[in-house]
Amino acid sequence: LLFAMGLGTTITFASSHWLLAWMGLEVNTLAILPLMCQSHHPRAVEATIKYFLTQATAAAMLLFASITNAWITGQWNLEFMSYSLPTTLVTVALALKIGLAPLHAWMPEVLQGLDLTTGLILSTWQKLAPFCLLLQINPSNTSLLLILGLASTLVGGWGGLNQNQLRKILAYSSIAHLGWMILVLQFFPSLTLLTLLMYFVMTFSLFISFKVNNSTTINSLSMSWSKTPIISSMVPFILLSLGGLPPLSGFMPKWLILQELTKQSLAPLATLAALSALLSLYFYLRISYAMTLTMSPNTLLNALPWRLPSNQHTLPLAITT
């Protein structure tokens, strides 16, 4: 299944024909569905169904848009998206596929139902193929992309504020970061790619460190200080990097994106985006506070979790951190 998932994404990467790109996305979706519901938990099955419905809708919309484009222009190439109707439809379909606001509602729900490994695949690898298509068609519809991007940064900031579940917080932070990427997509595509890769590295290390601690809520993180002290001292750096604080690496793409937006004389937009980054910073700070500055209550009433030796591979975590 992992092989088929990789194959689907690779087909989309390699294609210059709309049908082939659509087929790659379909193979990708169908391969991740059994991985999502392999635990047979009711929540996991529910999340799988929700994911399947949204992805099928987006794929049907993409197919419809490409057929419309072929009908208007008479060819199936990805690069020649010169008409506004198919381009807009494709952009909206891909936005639904990666979970940009206002088409984001499935993302926190789906991520909450999965285990951390599948959630990691969902929030990194599954974003590659739609982004590849977005970068290739180079949508000329400026205002649509800017609205999608700004809405995503704001929703990603606001949505995560009162969450206690780590996976939902990660879903909202994913929405916010994707919004940043979409904002700068038409002005500086390589910067979008850079932001995507930076986001992948940071999210990967965060997911794996939560997996080592086996924690899915903020409250369960307060135990991590006694279980894995070194990870607990490193994770706040990853979190602040996701929030975009200098001198950490997550600051670089945000800074370049703000600079590019002000060059394009979109200073009000850049200001709003920068203010929405503050919202996300709040809940990253909340997680790091729970990890490093709170001790779990040491009364006898509280059952301590077993400190079993973890069978995690820690090398990928060390490298990405």
Coordinates of C-alpha atoms in Angstrom, one line a residue:
L1 CA 0.0 0.0 0.0
L2 CA 2.9 2.4 0.8
F3 CA 4.4 1.5 -2.6
A4 CA 1.1 2.3 -4.4
M5 CA 0.8 5.5 -2.5
G6 CA 4.3 6.6 -3.6
L7 CA 3.5 5.4 -7.1
G8 CA 0.3 7.6 -7.3
T9 CA 2.2 10.7 -6.3
T10 CA 5.0 9.9 -8.7
I11 CA 2.6 9.4 -11.6
T12 CA 1.2 12.9 -10.8
F13 CA 4.7 14.3 -10.7
A14 CA 5.7 12.8 -14.0
S15 CA 2.5 13.6 -16.0
S16 CA 1.9 16.4 -18.4
H17 CA -1.5 15.1 -19.3
W18 CA -4.6 15.9 -17.2
L19 CA -6.0 12.4 -17.2
L20 CA -2.7 10.9 -16.0
A21 CA -2.4 13.5 -13.2
W22 CA -5.9 12.7 -12.1
M23 CA -5.2 9.0 -12.2
G24 CA -2.1 9.5 -10.0
L25 CA -4.2 11.4 -7.4
E26 CA -6.8 8.6 -7.5
V27 CA -4.2 5.8 -7.0
N28 CA -2.7 7.8 -4.1
T29 CA -6.1 8.3 -2.4
L30 CA -7.1 4.6 -2.8
A31 CA -3.8 3.4 -1.4
I32 CA -3.9 5.5 1.8
L33 CA -7.5 4.5 2.7
P34 CA -6.7 1.0 4.0
L35 CA -3.7 2.5 5.9
M36 CA -6.1 4.9 7.6
C37 CA -8.6 2.4 8.8
Q38 CA -6.2 -0.4 9.7
S39 CA -6.8 0.0 13.4
H40 CA -10.5 -0.8 12.9
H41 CA -11.4 1.8 15.6
P42 CA -14.8 3.5 14.9
R43 CA -13.1 6.9 14.9
A44 CA -10.6 5.7 12.3
V45 CA -13.3 4.3 10.1
E46 CA -15.3 7.5 10.3
A47 CA -12.2 9.5 9.5
T48 CA -11.5 7.3 6.5
I49 CA -15.0 7.8 5.2
K50 CA -14.8 11.5 5.6
Y51 CA -11.4 11.6 3.8
F52 CA -12.7 9.4 1.0
L53 CA -15.7 11.6 0.4
T54 CA -13.8 14.8 0.3
Q55 CA -11.0 13.4 -1.9
A56 CA -13.5 11.8 -4.3
T57 CA -15.3 15.1 -4.6
A58 CA -12.1 17.0 -5.3
A59 CA -11.0 14.4 -7.8
A60 CA -14.4 14.5 -9.7
M61 CA -14.1 18.3 -9.7
L62 CA -10.6 18.1 -11.1
L63 CA -11.7 15.7 -13.8
F64 CA -14.6 17.9 -14.7
A65 CA -12.3 20.9 -14.9
S66 CA -9.8 19.1 -17.1
I67 CA -12.5 17.9 -19.5
T68 CA -13.9 21.4 -19.7
N69 CA -10.4 22.7 -20.5
A70 CA -10.0 20.0 -23.2
W71 CA -13.4 21.0 -24.6
I72 CA -12.5 24.6 -24.8
T73 CA -8.9 24.4 -26.0
G74 CA -8.8 20.9 -27.6
Q75 CA -5.7 19.7 -25.7
W76 CA -4.9 18.0 -22.4
N77 CA -1.6 19.6 -21.4
L78 CA -1.1 20.8 -17.9
E79 CA 0.8 23.9 -18.9
F80 CA -1.7 25.6 -21.1
M81 CA -4.4 26.6 -18.7
S82 CA -5.3 29.8 -20.4
Y83 CA -9.0 30.0 -19.7
S84 CA -10.3 31.3 -16.4
L85 CA -13.1 28.8 -15.8
P86 CA -11.1 25.5 -15.8
T87 CA -8.2 27.2 -14.0
T88 CA -10.5 28.4 -11.2
L89 CA -12.2 25.0 -10.9
V90 CA -8.8 23.2 -10.8
T91 CA -7.5 25.6 -8.1
V92 CA -10.7 25.1 -6.0
A93 CA -10.5 21.3 -6.4
L94 CA -6.8 21.2 -5.4
A95 CA -7.6 23.5 -2.4
L96 CA -10.2 21.0 -1.3
K97 CA -7.7 18.2 -1.8
I98 CA -5.0 19.8 0.5
G99 CA -7.5 21.3 2.9
L100 CA -7.2 25.1 2.4
A101 CA -9.8 27.3 4.1
P102 CA -12.8 27.6 3.5
L103 CA -12.6 24.0 2.3
H104 CA -10.7 22.9 5.4
A105 CA -13.4 21.4 7.6
W106 CA -12.5 17.8 6.9
M107 CA -8.9 18.1 7.9
P108 CA -8.9 18.4 11.7
E109 CA -11.7 15.8 11.9
V110 CA -9.8 13.3 9.7
L111 CA -6.5 13.8 11.4
Q112 CA -8.1 13.4 14.9
G113 CA -9.3 9.9 14.0
L114 CA -5.9 8.6 12.8
D115 CA -2.9 7.3 14.6
L116 CA 0.2 9.6 14.5
T117 CA 2.1 7.7 11.8
T118 CA -0.8 7.8 9.3
G119 CA -1.5 11.4 10.3
L120 CA 2.1 12.2 9.5
I121 CA 1.7 10.7 6.0
L122 CA -1.5 12.6 5.6
S123 CA -0.1 16.0 6.5
T124 CA 3.2 15.7 4.5
W125 CA 3.3 13.2 1.7
Q126 CA -0.4 13.7 0.6
K127 CA 0.3 17.4 0.0
L128 CA 3.0 16.8 -2.6
A129 CA 0.9 15.8 -5.6
P130 CA -1.7 18.6 -5.4
F131 CA 1.0 21.1 -4.8
C132 CA 2.9 19.8 -7.8
L133 CA -0.1 20.4 -10.0
L134 CA -0.7 23.9 -8.5
L135 CA 2.9 24.9 -9.2
Q136 CA 2.6 23.6 -12.8
I137 CA -0.7 25.3 -13.8
N138 CA 0.6 28.5 -12.3
P139 CA -2.9 29.9 -11.7
S140 CA -3.3 33.5 -13.0
N141 CA -6.4 34.1 -10.9
T142 CA -4.7 36.4 -8.3
S143 CA -7.6 37.3 -6.0
L144 CA -8.8 33.7 -5.6
L145 CA -5.4 32.5 -4.4
L146 CA -5.0 35.4 -2.1
I147 CA -8.4 34.9 -0.6
L148 CA -7.7 31.2 -0.1
G149 CA -4.3 31.9 1.4
L150 CA -5.5 34.6 3.8
A151 CA -8.5 32.7 4.9
S152 CA -6.3 29.6 5.6
T153 CA -3.8 31.5 7.7
L154 CA -6.6 33.1 9.7
V155 CA -8.6 29.9 10.2
G156 CA -5.5 28.0 11.0
G157 CA -4.7 30.5 13.7
W158 CA -8.1 30.8 15.2
G159 CA -9.1 27.2 15.0
G160 CA -6.3 25.8 17.1
L161 CA -6.7 28.3 20.0
N162 CA -9.0 26.3 22.2
Q163 CA -8.0 22.8 21.2
N164 CA -6.7 20.2 23.6
Q165 CA -6.1 17.4 21.1
L166 CA -2.6 17.5 19.6
R167 CA -3.7 16.1 16.3
K168 CA -6.3 18.8 15.8
I169 CA -3.7 21.4 16.7
L170 CA -1.4 19.9 14.1
A171 CA -4.2 20.0 11.5
Y172 CA -4.8 23.6 12.1
S173 CA -1.1 24.5 12.0
S174 CA -1.0 22.6 8.7
I175 CA -3.9 24.7 7.3
A176 CA -2.1 27.9 8.4
H177 CA 1.2 26.9 6.8
L178 CA -0.5 25.9 3.5
G179 CA -2.2 29.3 3.5
W180 CA 1.3 31.0 3.7
M181 CA 2.4 28.9 0.8
I182 CA -0.6 29.7 -1.3
L183 CA -0.3 33.5 -0.7
V184 CA 3.1 33.6 -2.4
L185 CA 2.4 30.9 -5.1
Q186 CA 1.9 33.2 -8.1
F187 CA 4.6 35.7 -7.3
F188 CA 7.5 33.4 -6.3
P189 CA 6.7 29.6 -6.9
S190 CA 10.2 28.4 -5.7
L191 CA 9.6 30.1 -2.4
T192 CA 6.4 28.1 -2.1
L193 CA 8.4 24.9 -2.6
L194 CA 10.9 26.1 0.0
T195 CA 8.2 26.7 2.6
L196 CA 6.6 23.3 1.8
L197 CA 9.9 21.5 2.4
M198 CA 10.7 23.4 5.6
Y199 CA 7.1 22.7 6.9
F200 CA 7.6 19.0 6.1
V201 CA 10.8 18.8 8.1
M202 CA 9.3 20.5 11.1
T203 CA 6.1 18.6 11.1
F204 CA 7.9 15.3 10.7
S205 CA 10.1 15.9 13.8
L206 CA 7.0 17.1 15.8
F207 CA 4.9 14.0 14.9
I208 CA 7.7 11.6 15.6
S209 CA 8.5 13.2 19.0
F210 CA 4.8 13.0 19.9
K211 CA 4.9 9.3 18.8
V212 CA 7.9 8.6 21.0
N213 CA 5.9 10.0 24.0
N214 CA 2.8 8.3 22.8
S215 CA 0.8 11.4 23.6
T216 CA -2.3 12.7 21.8
T217 CA -3.5 15.4 24.3
I218 CA -1.7 18.4 25.7
N219 CA -2.3 17.2 29.2
S220 CA -0.5 13.9 28.6
L221 CA 2.6 15.9 27.4
S222 CA 3.4 17.0 31.0
M223 CA 4.6 13.4 31.7
S224 CA 7.2 13.6 29.0
W225 CA 9.7 15.4 31.1
S226 CA 10.2 12.3 33.3
K227 CA 10.1 9.9 30.3
T228 CA 12.2 11.6 27.6
P229 CA 14.0 14.7 29.0
I230 CA 16.1 15.4 25.9
I231 CA 13.2 15.3 23.5
S232 CA 11.2 17.5 25.9
S233 CA 14.0 20.1 25.8
M234 CA 14.2 20.0 22.0
V235 CA 10.5 20.1 21.1
P236 CA 9.9 23.7 22.1
F237 CA 12.5 24.7 19.6
I238 CA 10.6 22.8 16.8
L239 CA 7.4 24.4 18.0
L240 CA 8.7 27.9 18.0
S241 CA 10.3 27.2 14.6
L242 CA 6.8 26.2 13.3
G243 CA 5.5 29.5 14.8
G244 CA 8.2 31.4 12.9
L245 CA 10.4 32.9 15.5
P246 CA 13.9 34.1 14.5
P247 CA 16.7 32.8 14.7
L248 CA 15.0 29.4 14.1
S249 CA 14.6 28.0 10.6
G250 CA 10.9 28.4 10.4
F251 CA 11.3 32.2 10.4
M252 CA 13.1 32.2 7.0
P253 CA 10.2 31.3 4.7
K254 CA 7.8 33.6 6.6
W255 CA 10.2 36.5 6.3
L256 CA 10.8 35.9 2.6
I257 CA 7.0 35.6 2.0
L258 CA 6.3 38.9 3.8
Q259 CA 9.1 40.5 1.9
E260 CA 7.7 39.2 -1.5
L261 CA 4.2 40.3 -0.6
T262 CA 5.4 43.9 0.2
K263 CA 7.3 43.9 -3.0
Q264 CA 4.1 43.2 -4.8
S265 CA 2.5 46.2 -3.0
L266 CA 0.3 44.0 -0.9
A267 CA 1.4 45.5 2.4
P268 CA -2.1 45.2 4.1
L269 CA -2.2 41.5 3.2
A270 CA 1.3 41.0 4.6
T271 CA 0.3 42.7 7.8
L272 CA -2.8 40.5 8.2
A273 CA -0.7 37.4 7.5
A274 CA 1.9 38.4 10.1
L275 CA -0.8 39.0 12.7
S276 CA -2.4 35.6 12.0
A277 CA 1.0 34.1 12.6
L278 CA 0.7 35.4 16.2
L279 CA -2.4 33.4 16.7
S280 CA -0.6 30.2 15.7
L281 CA 2.3 31.1 17.9
Y282 CA 0.0 31.2 20.9
F283 CA -1.0 27.5 20.7
Y284 CA 2.6 26.4 19.9
L285 CA 3.7 28.2 23.0
R286 CA 0.9 26.5 24.9
I287 CA 2.2 23.0 23.9
S288 CA 5.8 23.9 24.7
Y289 CA 4.7 25.3 28.1
A290 CA 2.9 22.0 28.9
M291 CA 5.9 20.1 27.9
T292 CA 8.7 21.9 29.7
L293 CA 7.2 24.1 32.5
T294 CA 4.5 21.9 34.0
M295 CA 5.1 18.8 36.1
S296 CA 2.5 16.2 36.1
P297 CA 0.7 16.0 39.5
N298 CA 2.7 13.5 41.7
T299 CA 0.0 12.5 44.0
L300 CA -0.7 8.8 44.6
L301 CA -4.2 9.2 43.2
N302 CA -2.8 9.8 39.7
A303 CA -1.8 6.6 38.0
L304 CA 1.6 7.1 36.3
P305 CA 1.9 5.7 32.8
W306 CA 4.3 2.8 32.4
R307 CA 7.8 3.8 31.4
L308 CA 8.4 1.0 29.0
P309 CA 11.4 1.2 26.7
S310 CA 10.2 2.7 23.4
N311 CA 10.7 0.6 20.3
Q312 CA 10.8 3.8 18.1
H313 CA 13.6 4.4 15.7
T314 CA 15.0 7.7 16.9
L315 CA 17.4 8.3 14.0
P316 CA 14.9 10.1 11.7
L317 CA 13.7 12.2 14.7
A318 CA 17.3 13.2 15.5
I319 CA 18.1 14.1 11.9
T320 CA 15.0 16.2 11.3
T321 CA 15.3 18.0 14.6

